[in-house]
Amino acid sequence: MLDTGGRPAIRGTVLVTGASSGIGRATTMHLDRLGFRVLAGVRKQEDADSLSAEGSERVVPVFIDITDSASIEEAARRVEEIAPLGLDGLVNNAGIAVTGPLEFIDLDRVRRQFEVNVFGHLAVTQAMLPLLRKRTGRIVTMASMAAWFGTPFYGPYAASKHAIRAFSDALRLELAPWGLYVSIIEPGSIDTPIWEKGYDLAKDTIESLPEQGREMYAEEIRAGLGSIERQGRRGIPAEKVAEAVASALMSERPRARYVVGKDAQAAIFAKRFLPDRLVDALLRRQMKLPKRNSKRNES
């Protein structure tokens, strides 16, 4: 963490889940450059090798599947072997984006969304808390501006981010008596592979819809995908999010939430202070969706 003069003390040990790409990888490398020992959570050997090659000797890959309890238990044992004095930070970052119209989406895919983006983070947090308590460590969890919006065709993703925000708010109050800090990061559009995966997944979703679903939603899904793709091209670098994570880990009094990106700041402001009807209209326009009642006689 930081000393009172704002200079980095010799830094502690931080576990980052989902470290193989995107925000997780950027965070791993940023913390490494700041002098932290980073336990980089990965699932594949090639990702471990890639991180080791890019980072310094302080980057130590740890294999973990946050949806597998046995994998989490083994990772906790490995973390304790590496850092027997405890963890200074946990960055819950691993995530996926499930897309599709809620009327037809396969519920197993929705469950998978929550297993990764919500239950997995909670399971890892529970497993690492004994080590975090030893060092009065920090917990930083990746939320999203999507937590504020039920964006059409991204309902499962938005719901998962809303849930993890609520979990983090409760956890922050529960752990406060022991001096542990809990923060969330709420980025806007970020140049990250998660949206490439979400784009491909949504295309697959269109193909998997029943005929009625394709007739009803395919055009709108394509329009929405185009909007998300454009946002991704304008997204800020993942390194900007990594800087916010570092601030949450190192500040003497970290914030409860860090909003990253001008689009996130503007969107959250709009959601808080504008009427829902106006926000809905703005979303429809942005995603090029049809107006209310425009298909009333087609169902």
mmCIF file of C-alpha atoms in Angstrom:
data_model
loop_
_atom_site.group_PDB
_atom_site.id
_atom_site.type_symbol
_atom_site.label_atom_id
_atom_site.label_comp_id
_atom_site.label_asym_id
_atom_site.label_seq_id
_atom_site.Cartn_x
_atom_site.Cartn_y
_atom_site.Cartn_z
ATOM 1 C CA MET A 1 0.000 0.000 0.000
ATOM 2 C CA LEU A 2 1.128 3.636 0.257
ATOM 3 C CA ASP A 3 2.935 5.323 3.111
ATOM 4 C CA THR A 4 1.543 8.584 4.442
ATOM 5 C CA GLY A 5 3.756 10.585 2.104
ATOM 6 C CA GLY A 6 2.143 9.032 -0.931
ATOM 7 C CA ARG A 7 5.243 7.038 -1.885
ATOM 8 C CA PRO A 8 4.815 3.363 -2.684
ATOM 9 C CA ALA A 9 5.811 1.142 0.204
ATOM 10 C CA ILE A 10 7.149 -2.250 -0.727
ATOM 11 C CA ARG A 11 4.153 -3.503 -2.017
ATOM 12 C CA GLY A 12 2.115 -6.402 -0.993
ATOM 13 C CA THR A 13 0.657 -9.323 -2.829
ATOM 14 C CA VAL A 14 -2.493 -8.995 -4.947
ATOM 15 C CA LEU A 15 -4.574 -11.710 -6.611
ATOM 16 C CA VAL A 16 -6.164 -10.698 -9.933
ATOM 17 C CA THR A 17 -8.726 -13.054 -11.475
ATOM 18 C CA GLY A 18 -9.325 -13.110 -15.215
ATOM 19 C CA ALA A 19 -5.769 -11.933 -15.823
ATOM 20 C CA SER A 20 -5.272 -13.475 -19.258
ATOM 21 C CA SER A 21 -6.611 -10.552 -21.321
ATOM 22 C CA GLY A 22 -8.356 -7.197 -21.315
ATOM 23 C CA ILE A 23 -8.728 -5.332 -18.038
ATOM 24 C CA GLY A 24 -7.292 -8.200 -15.996
ATOM 25 C CA ARG A 25 -4.097 -8.338 -18.021
ATOM 26 C CA ALA A 26 -3.723 -4.552 -18.026
ATOM 27 C CA THR A 27 -4.215 -4.512 -14.249
ATOM 28 C CA THR A 28 -1.674 -7.283 -13.752
ATOM 29 C CA MET A 29 0.988 -5.449 -15.732
ATOM 30 C CA HIS A 30 0.218 -2.067 -14.176
ATOM 31 C CA LEU A 31 0.489 -3.436 -10.639
ATOM 32 C CA ASP A 32 3.676 -5.258 -11.611
ATOM 33 C CA ARG A 33 5.206 -1.983 -12.797
ATOM 34 C CA LEU A 34 4.209 -0.393 -9.490
ATOM 35 C CA GLY A 35 6.151 -3.074 -7.632
ATOM 36 C CA PHE A 36 3.384 -5.373 -6.453
ATOM 37 C CA ARG A 37 3.717 -9.112 -6.516
ATOM 38 C CA VAL A 38 0.748 -10.091 -8.674
ATOM 39 C CA LEU A 39 -0.831 -13.517 -8.508
ATOM 40 C CA ALA A 40 -2.375 -13.657 -11.967
ATOM 41 C CA GLY A 41 -5.435 -15.891 -12.114
ATOM 42 C CA VAL A 42 -5.610 -17.885 -15.359
ATOM 43 C CA ARG A 43 -7.174 -21.102 -16.639
ATOM 44 C CA LYS A 44 -4.778 -22.041 -19.446
ATOM 45 C CA GLN A 45 -1.062 -22.790 -19.507
ATOM 46 C CA GLU A 46 -0.501 -20.626 -22.590
ATOM 47 C CA ASP A 47 -1.945 -17.631 -20.733
ATOM 48 C CA ALA A 48 0.326 -18.324 -17.769
ATOM 49 C CA ASP A 49 3.340 -18.506 -20.075
ATOM 50 C CA SER A 50 2.361 -15.291 -21.861
ATOM 51 C CA LEU A 51 1.953 -13.338 -18.620
ATOM 52 C CA SER A 52 5.249 -14.636 -17.249
ATOM 53 C CA ALA A 53 6.998 -13.611 -20.453
ATOM 54 C CA GLU A 54 5.541 -10.093 -20.433
ATOM 55 C CA GLY A 55 5.824 -9.341 -16.730
ATOM 56 C CA SER A 56 8.667 -9.338 -14.245
ATOM 57 C CA GLU A 57 9.450 -12.080 -11.772
ATOM 58 C CA ARG A 58 6.788 -10.527 -9.525
ATOM 59 C CA VAL A 59 4.040 -11.864 -11.822
ATOM 60 C CA VAL A 60 3.154 -15.353 -10.594
ATOM 61 C CA PRO A 61 0.427 -17.201 -12.519
ATOM 62 C CA VAL A 62 -2.124 -19.064 -10.409
ATOM 63 C CA PHE A 63 -4.527 -21.486 -12.043
ATOM 64 C CA ILE A 64 -8.125 -20.856 -11.052
ATOM 65 C CA ASP A 65 -11.571 -21.447 -12.522
ATOM 66 C CA ILE A 66 -13.873 -19.242 -10.493
ATOM 67 C CA THR A 67 -16.889 -21.431 -11.312
ATOM 68 C CA ASP A 68 -15.240 -24.576 -9.893
ATOM 69 C CA SER A 69 -15.130 -24.927 -6.098
ATOM 70 C CA ALA A 70 -12.270 -27.446 -6.175
ATOM 71 C CA SER A 71 -10.227 -25.110 -8.365
ATOM 72 C CA ILE A 72 -10.881 -22.212 -5.983
ATOM 73 C CA GLU A 73 -9.822 -24.296 -2.977
ATOM 74 C CA GLU A 74 -6.621 -25.364 -4.709
ATOM 75 C CA ALA A 75 -5.906 -21.768 -5.725
ATOM 76 C CA ALA A 76 -6.395 -20.602 -2.130
ATOM 77 C CA ARG A 77 -3.852 -23.184 -0.964
ATOM 78 C CA ARG A 78 -1.435 -22.046 -3.651
ATOM 79 C CA VAL A 79 -1.898 -18.386 -2.717
ATOM 80 C CA GLU A 80 -1.209 -19.191 0.936
ATOM 81 C CA GLU A 81 1.974 -21.027 -0.050
ATOM 82 C CA ILE A 82 3.170 -17.994 -1.978
ATOM 83 C CA ALA A 83 1.979 -15.398 0.549
ATOM 84 C CA PRO A 84 1.782 -17.053 3.990
ATOM 85 C CA LEU A 85 1.565 -13.651 5.673
ATOM 86 C CA GLY A 86 -1.611 -12.843 3.771
ATOM 87 C CA LEU A 87 -3.019 -10.967 0.781
ATOM 88 C CA ASP A 88 -2.969 -7.196 0.413
ATOM 89 C CA GLY A 89 -5.580 -7.174 -2.293
ATOM 90 C CA LEU A 90 -8.076 -9.188 -4.309
ATOM 91 C CA VAL A 91 -9.217 -7.942 -7.716
ATOM 92 C CA ASN A 92 -12.374 -9.747 -8.844
ATOM 93 C CA ASN A 93 -12.195 -9.216 -12.572
ATOM 94 C CA ALA A 94 -13.076 -12.409 -14.459
ATOM 95 C CA GLY A 95 -16.219 -11.964 -16.518
ATOM 96 C CA ILE A 96 -18.221 -12.893 -19.597
ATOM 97 C CA ALA A 97 -20.996 -11.191 -21.567
ATOM 98 C CA VAL A 98 -24.111 -13.194 -22.441
ATOM 99 C CA THR A 99 -26.422 -11.592 -24.979
ATOM 100 C CA GLY A 100 -29.826 -12.256 -26.491
ATOM 101 C CA PRO A 101 -33.539 -11.412 -26.230
ATOM 102 C CA LEU A 102 -34.897 -12.385 -22.822
ATOM 103 C CA GLU A 103 -38.071 -13.786 -24.378
ATOM 104 C CA PHE A 104 -36.120 -16.589 -26.060
ATOM 105 C CA ILE A 105 -32.689 -16.802 -24.404
ATOM 106 C CA ASP A 106 -31.631 -20.201 -23.060
ATOM 107 C CA LEU A 107 -31.801 -20.061 -19.260
ATOM 108 C CA ASP A 108 -28.655 -22.168 -18.998
ATOM 109 C CA ARG A 109 -26.770 -19.309 -20.621
ATOM 110 C CA VAL A 110 -28.235 -16.865 -18.114
ATOM 111 C CA ARG A 111 -27.190 -19.159 -15.270
ATOM 112 C CA ARG A 112 -23.685 -19.305 -16.744
ATOM 113 C CA GLN A 113 -23.616 -15.508 -16.798
ATOM 114 C CA PHE A 114 -24.339 -15.369 -13.080
ATOM 115 C CA GLU A 115 -22.011 -18.262 -12.237
ATOM 116 C CA VAL A 116 -19.073 -16.322 -13.653
ATOM 117 C CA ASN A 117 -19.940 -12.677 -12.985
ATOM 118 C CA VAL A 118 -21.580 -13.053 -9.569
ATOM 119 C CA PHE A 119 -21.315 -16.389 -7.766
ATOM 120 C CA GLY A 120 -17.736 -16.954 -8.906
ATOM 121 C CA HIS A 121 -16.626 -13.618 -7.469
ATOM 122 C CA LEU A 122 -18.395 -14.315 -4.192
ATOM 123 C CA ALA A 123 -16.835 -17.783 -3.947
ATOM 124 C CA VAL A 124 -13.330 -16.430 -4.555
ATOM 125 C CA THR A 125 -13.881 -13.633 -2.041
ATOM 126 C CA GLN A 126 -15.006 -16.112 0.620
ATOM 127 C CA ALA A 127 -11.974 -18.317 -0.041
ATOM 128 C CA MET A 128 -9.484 -15.435 0.117
ATOM 129 C CA LEU A 129 -10.920 -13.488 3.057
ATOM 130 C CA PRO A 130 -8.879 -15.357 5.699
ATOM 131 C CA LEU A 131 -5.713 -14.273 3.882
ATOM 132 C CA LEU A 132 -7.039 -10.749 3.329
ATOM 133 C CA ARG A 133 -7.818 -10.387 7.031
ATOM 134 C CA LYS A 134 -4.182 -11.114 7.899
ATOM 135 C CA ARG A 135 -3.100 -7.978 6.024
ATOM 136 C CA THR A 136 -6.266 -5.878 6.336
ATOM 137 C CA GLY A 137 -6.362 -6.173 2.566
ATOM 138 C CA ARG A 138 -8.535 -4.544 -0.052
ATOM 139 C CA ILE A 139 -11.245 -6.085 -2.251
ATOM 140 C CA VAL A 140 -11.806 -4.488 -5.653
ATOM 141 C CA THR A 141 -14.534 -5.866 -7.915
ATOM 142 C CA MET A 142 -15.170 -5.059 -11.562
ATOM 143 C CA ALA A 143 -18.719 -3.802 -12.076
ATOM 144 C CA SER A 144 -19.797 -1.713 -15.073
ATOM 145 C CA MET A 145 -21.921 1.233 -16.080
ATOM 146 C CA ALA A 146 -24.160 -1.549 -17.416
ATOM 147 C CA ALA A 147 -25.250 -2.081 -13.808
ATOM 148 C CA TRP A 148 -27.285 1.111 -14.176
ATOM 149 C CA PHE A 149 -29.040 0.111 -17.410
ATOM 150 C CA GLY A 150 -31.089 -2.827 -18.572
ATOM 151 C CA THR A 151 -29.684 -2.481 -22.079
ATOM 152 C CA PRO A 152 -31.770 -4.392 -24.653
ATOM 153 C CA PHE A 153 -30.292 -7.788 -25.551
ATOM 154 C CA TYR A 154 -27.643 -7.389 -22.839
ATOM 155 C CA GLY A 155 -30.074 -8.039 -19.994
ATOM 156 C CA PRO A 156 -28.173 -10.982 -18.454
ATOM 157 C CA TYR A 157 -24.902 -9.047 -18.421
ATOM 158 C CA ALA A 158 -26.509 -5.915 -16.975
ATOM 159 C CA ALA A 159 -28.330 -7.954 -14.328
ATOM 160 C CA SER A 160 -25.112 -9.687 -13.279
ATOM 161 C CA LYS A 161 -23.307 -6.369 -12.897
ATOM 162 C CA HIS A 162 -26.219 -4.923 -10.922
ATOM 163 C CA ALA A 163 -26.068 -7.962 -8.630
ATOM 164 C CA ILE A 164 -22.321 -7.752 -8.041
ATOM 165 C CA ARG A 165 -22.653 -4.062 -7.220
ATOM 166 C CA ALA A 166 -25.257 -4.895 -4.573
ATOM 167 C CA PHE A 167 -23.101 -7.710 -3.177
ATOM 168 C CA SER A 168 -20.134 -5.342 -2.949
ATOM 169 C CA ASP A 169 -22.161 -2.633 -1.224
ATOM 170 C CA ALA A 170 -23.294 -5.118 1.416
ATOM 171 C CA LEU A 171 -19.808 -6.582 1.810
ATOM 172 C CA ARG A 172 -18.298 -3.125 2.268
ATOM 173 C CA LEU A 173 -20.498 -2.506 5.309
ATOM 174 C CA GLU A 174 -20.073 -6.017 6.694
ATOM 175 C CA LEU A 175 -16.265 -5.868 6.629
ATOM 176 C CA ALA A 176 -15.886 -2.255 7.777
ATOM 177 C CA PRO A 177 -15.634 -3.152 11.496
ATOM 178 C CA TRP A 178 -12.423 -5.063 10.706
ATOM 179 C CA GLY A 179 -10.942 -2.210 8.702
ATOM 180 C CA LEU A 180 -11.192 -3.928 5.321
ATOM 181 C CA TYR A 181 -12.100 -1.748 2.342
ATOM 182 C CA VAL A 182 -14.323 -2.883 -0.532
ATOM 183 C CA SER A 183 -14.516 -0.927 -3.792
ATOM 184 C CA ILE A 184 -16.133 -1.412 -7.176
ATOM 185 C CA ILE A 185 -14.964 -0.156 -10.558
ATOM 186 C CA GLU A 186 -17.644 1.035 -12.997
ATOM 187 C CA PRO A 187 -16.051 1.452 -16.432
ATOM 188 C CA GLY A 188 -17.776 2.691 -19.530
ATOM 189 C CA SER A 189 -16.857 1.483 -23.009
ATOM 190 C CA ILE A 190 -13.479 -0.229 -22.847
ATOM 191 C CA ASP A 191 -11.416 -1.675 -25.655
ATOM 192 C CA THR A 192 -11.497 -5.250 -24.341
ATOM 193 C CA PRO A 193 -11.978 -8.744 -25.842
ATOM 194 C CA ILE A 194 -15.125 -9.365 -23.756
ATOM 195 C CA TRP A 195 -17.145 -7.430 -26.325
ATOM 196 C CA GLU A 196 -15.629 -9.371 -29.209
ATOM 197 C CA LYS A 197 -16.812 -12.529 -27.459
ATOM 198 C CA GLY A 198 -20.203 -10.979 -26.753
ATOM 199 C CA TYR A 199 -20.542 -9.950 -30.389
ATOM 200 C CA ASP A 200 -19.813 -13.473 -31.618
ATOM 201 C CA LEU A 201 -22.124 -14.924 -28.993
ATOM 202 C CA ALA A 202 -24.980 -12.673 -30.059
ATOM 203 C CA LYS A 203 -24.514 -13.656 -33.700
ATOM 204 C CA ASP A 204 -24.710 -17.275 -32.619
ATOM 205 C CA THR A 205 -27.811 -16.425 -30.607
ATOM 206 C CA ILE A 206 -29.607 -15.110 -33.682
ATOM 207 C CA GLU A 207 -28.848 -18.336 -35.513
ATOM 208 C CA SER A 208 -30.062 -20.433 -32.585
ATOM 209 C CA LEU A 209 -33.368 -18.600 -32.135
ATOM 210 C CA PRO A 210 -36.567 -20.314 -33.208
ATOM 211 C CA GLU A 211 -38.094 -19.000 -36.399
ATOM 212 C CA GLN A 212 -40.495 -16.761 -34.488
ATOM 213 C CA GLY A 213 -37.637 -15.306 -32.457
ATOM 214 C CA ARG A 214 -35.581 -14.557 -35.550
ATOM 215 C CA GLU A 215 -38.537 -12.866 -37.199
ATOM 216 C CA MET A 216 -39.248 -10.786 -34.109
ATOM 217 C CA TYR A 217 -35.751 -9.815 -32.954
ATOM 218 C CA ALA A 218 -32.979 -10.480 -35.493
ATOM 219 C CA GLU A 219 -33.083 -7.015 -37.052
ATOM 220 C CA GLU A 220 -33.020 -5.283 -33.673
ATOM 221 C CA ILE A 221 -30.203 -7.487 -32.379
ATOM 222 C CA ARG A 222 -28.075 -6.653 -35.418
ATOM 223 C CA ALA A 223 -28.727 -2.950 -34.856
ATOM 224 C CA GLY A 224 -27.846 -3.265 -31.186
ATOM 225 C CA LEU A 225 -24.675 -5.173 -32.010
ATOM 226 C CA GLY A 226 -23.623 -2.426 -34.378
ATOM 227 C CA SER A 227 -24.060 0.101 -31.586
ATOM 228 C CA ILE A 228 -21.977 -1.970 -29.157
ATOM 229 C CA GLU A 229 -19.284 -2.471 -31.803
ATOM 230 C CA ARG A 230 -19.083 1.279 -32.402
ATOM 231 C CA GLN A 231 -18.834 1.935 -28.678
ATOM 232 C CA GLY A 232 -16.032 -0.598 -28.424
ATOM 233 C CA ARG A 233 -14.059 1.135 -31.164
ATOM 234 C CA ARG A 234 -14.353 4.391 -29.205
ATOM 235 C CA GLY A 235 -13.600 2.738 -25.872
ATOM 236 C CA ILE A 236 -10.794 3.941 -23.653
ATOM 237 C CA PRO A 237 -7.768 1.680 -23.097
ATOM 238 C CA ALA A 238 -7.985 -0.975 -20.409
ATOM 239 C CA GLU A 239 -4.960 0.670 -18.780
ATOM 240 C CA LYS A 240 -7.223 3.504 -17.613
ATOM 241 C CA VAL A 241 -9.261 0.991 -15.649
ATOM 242 C CA ALA A 242 -6.065 -0.535 -14.270
ATOM 243 C CA GLU A 243 -5.123 2.877 -12.888
ATOM 244 C CA ALA A 244 -8.440 3.061 -11.037
ATOM 245 C CA VAL A 245 -7.861 -0.419 -9.610
ATOM 246 C CA ALA A 246 -4.432 0.661 -8.383
ATOM 247 C CA SER A 247 -5.948 3.727 -6.739
ATOM 248 C CA ALA A 248 -8.481 1.549 -4.916
ATOM 249 C CA LEU A 249 -5.662 -0.686 -3.688
ATOM 250 C CA MET A 250 -3.235 2.074 -2.713
ATOM 251 C CA SER A 251 -5.241 5.083 -1.520
ATOM 252 C CA GLU A 252 -5.269 5.735 2.193
ATOM 253 C CA ARG A 253 -9.059 6.018 2.067
ATOM 254 C CA PRO A 254 -10.298 4.348 -1.133
ATOM 255 C CA ARG A 255 -13.656 5.269 -2.624
ATOM 256 C CA ALA A 256 -16.597 2.913 -2.554
ATOM 257 C CA ARG A 257 -16.868 3.183 -6.359
ATOM 258 C CA TYR A 258 -14.703 4.441 -9.204
ATOM 259 C CA VAL A 259 -16.444 5.528 -12.410
ATOM 260 C CA VAL A 260 -14.021 5.295 -15.345
ATOM 261 C CA GLY A 261 -14.635 7.052 -18.655
ATOM 262 C CA LYS A 262 -16.595 10.135 -19.666
ATOM 263 C CA ASP A 263 -19.323 8.015 -21.246
ATOM 264 C CA ALA A 264 -19.840 6.174 -17.960
ATOM 265 C CA GLN A 265 -19.995 9.431 -16.023
ATOM 266 C CA ALA A 266 -22.531 10.908 -18.444
ATOM 267 C CA ALA A 267 -24.639 7.746 -18.591
ATOM 268 C CA ILE A 268 -24.811 7.324 -14.822
ATOM 269 C CA PHE A 269 -25.673 11.004 -14.401
ATOM 270 C CA ALA A 270 -28.500 10.595 -16.924
ATOM 271 C CA LYS A 271 -29.835 7.503 -15.202
ATOM 272 C CA ARG A 272 -29.821 9.186 -11.807
ATOM 273 C CA PHE A 273 -31.407 12.491 -12.784
ATOM 274 C CA LEU A 274 -33.426 12.047 -15.993
ATOM 275 C CA PRO A 275 -36.897 10.453 -16.206
ATOM 276 C CA ASP A 276 -36.862 6.772 -17.138
ATOM 277 C CA ARG A 277 -39.011 7.482 -20.190
ATOM 278 C CA LEU A 278 -36.386 9.876 -21.550
ATOM 279 C CA VAL A 279 -33.527 7.477 -20.791
ATOM 280 C CA ASP A 280 -35.427 4.701 -22.590
ATOM 281 C CA ALA A 281 -35.874 6.953 -25.612
ATOM 282 C CA LEU A 282 -32.173 7.800 -25.651
ATOM 283 C CA LEU A 283 -31.250 4.118 -25.486
ATOM 284 C CA ARG A 284 -33.636 3.257 -28.307
ATOM 285 C CA ARG A 285 -32.135 5.988 -30.452
ATOM 286 C CA GLN A 286 -28.561 4.973 -29.683
ATOM 287 C CA MET A 287 -29.243 1.317 -30.491
ATOM 288 C CA LYS A 288 -31.508 2.148 -33.455
ATOM 289 C CA LEU A 289 -34.442 0.216 -31.984
ATOM 290 C CA PRO A 290 -38.093 0.627 -33.037
ATOM 291 C CA LYS A 291 -40.397 2.889 -31.064
ATOM 292 C CA ARG A 292 -43.061 1.701 -28.645
ATOM 293 C CA ASN A 293 -46.123 0.148 -30.359
ATOM 294 C CA SER A 294 -44.412 0.166 -33.766
ATOM 295 C CA LYS A 295 -44.747 -3.635 -33.984
ATOM 296 C CA ARG A 296 -47.939 -4.006 -32.007
ATOM 297 C CA ASN A 297 -49.845 -5.693 -34.825
ATOM 298 C CA GLU A 298 -47.004 -7.998 -35.899
ATOM 299 C CA SER A 299 -46.881 -10.398 -32.942
#
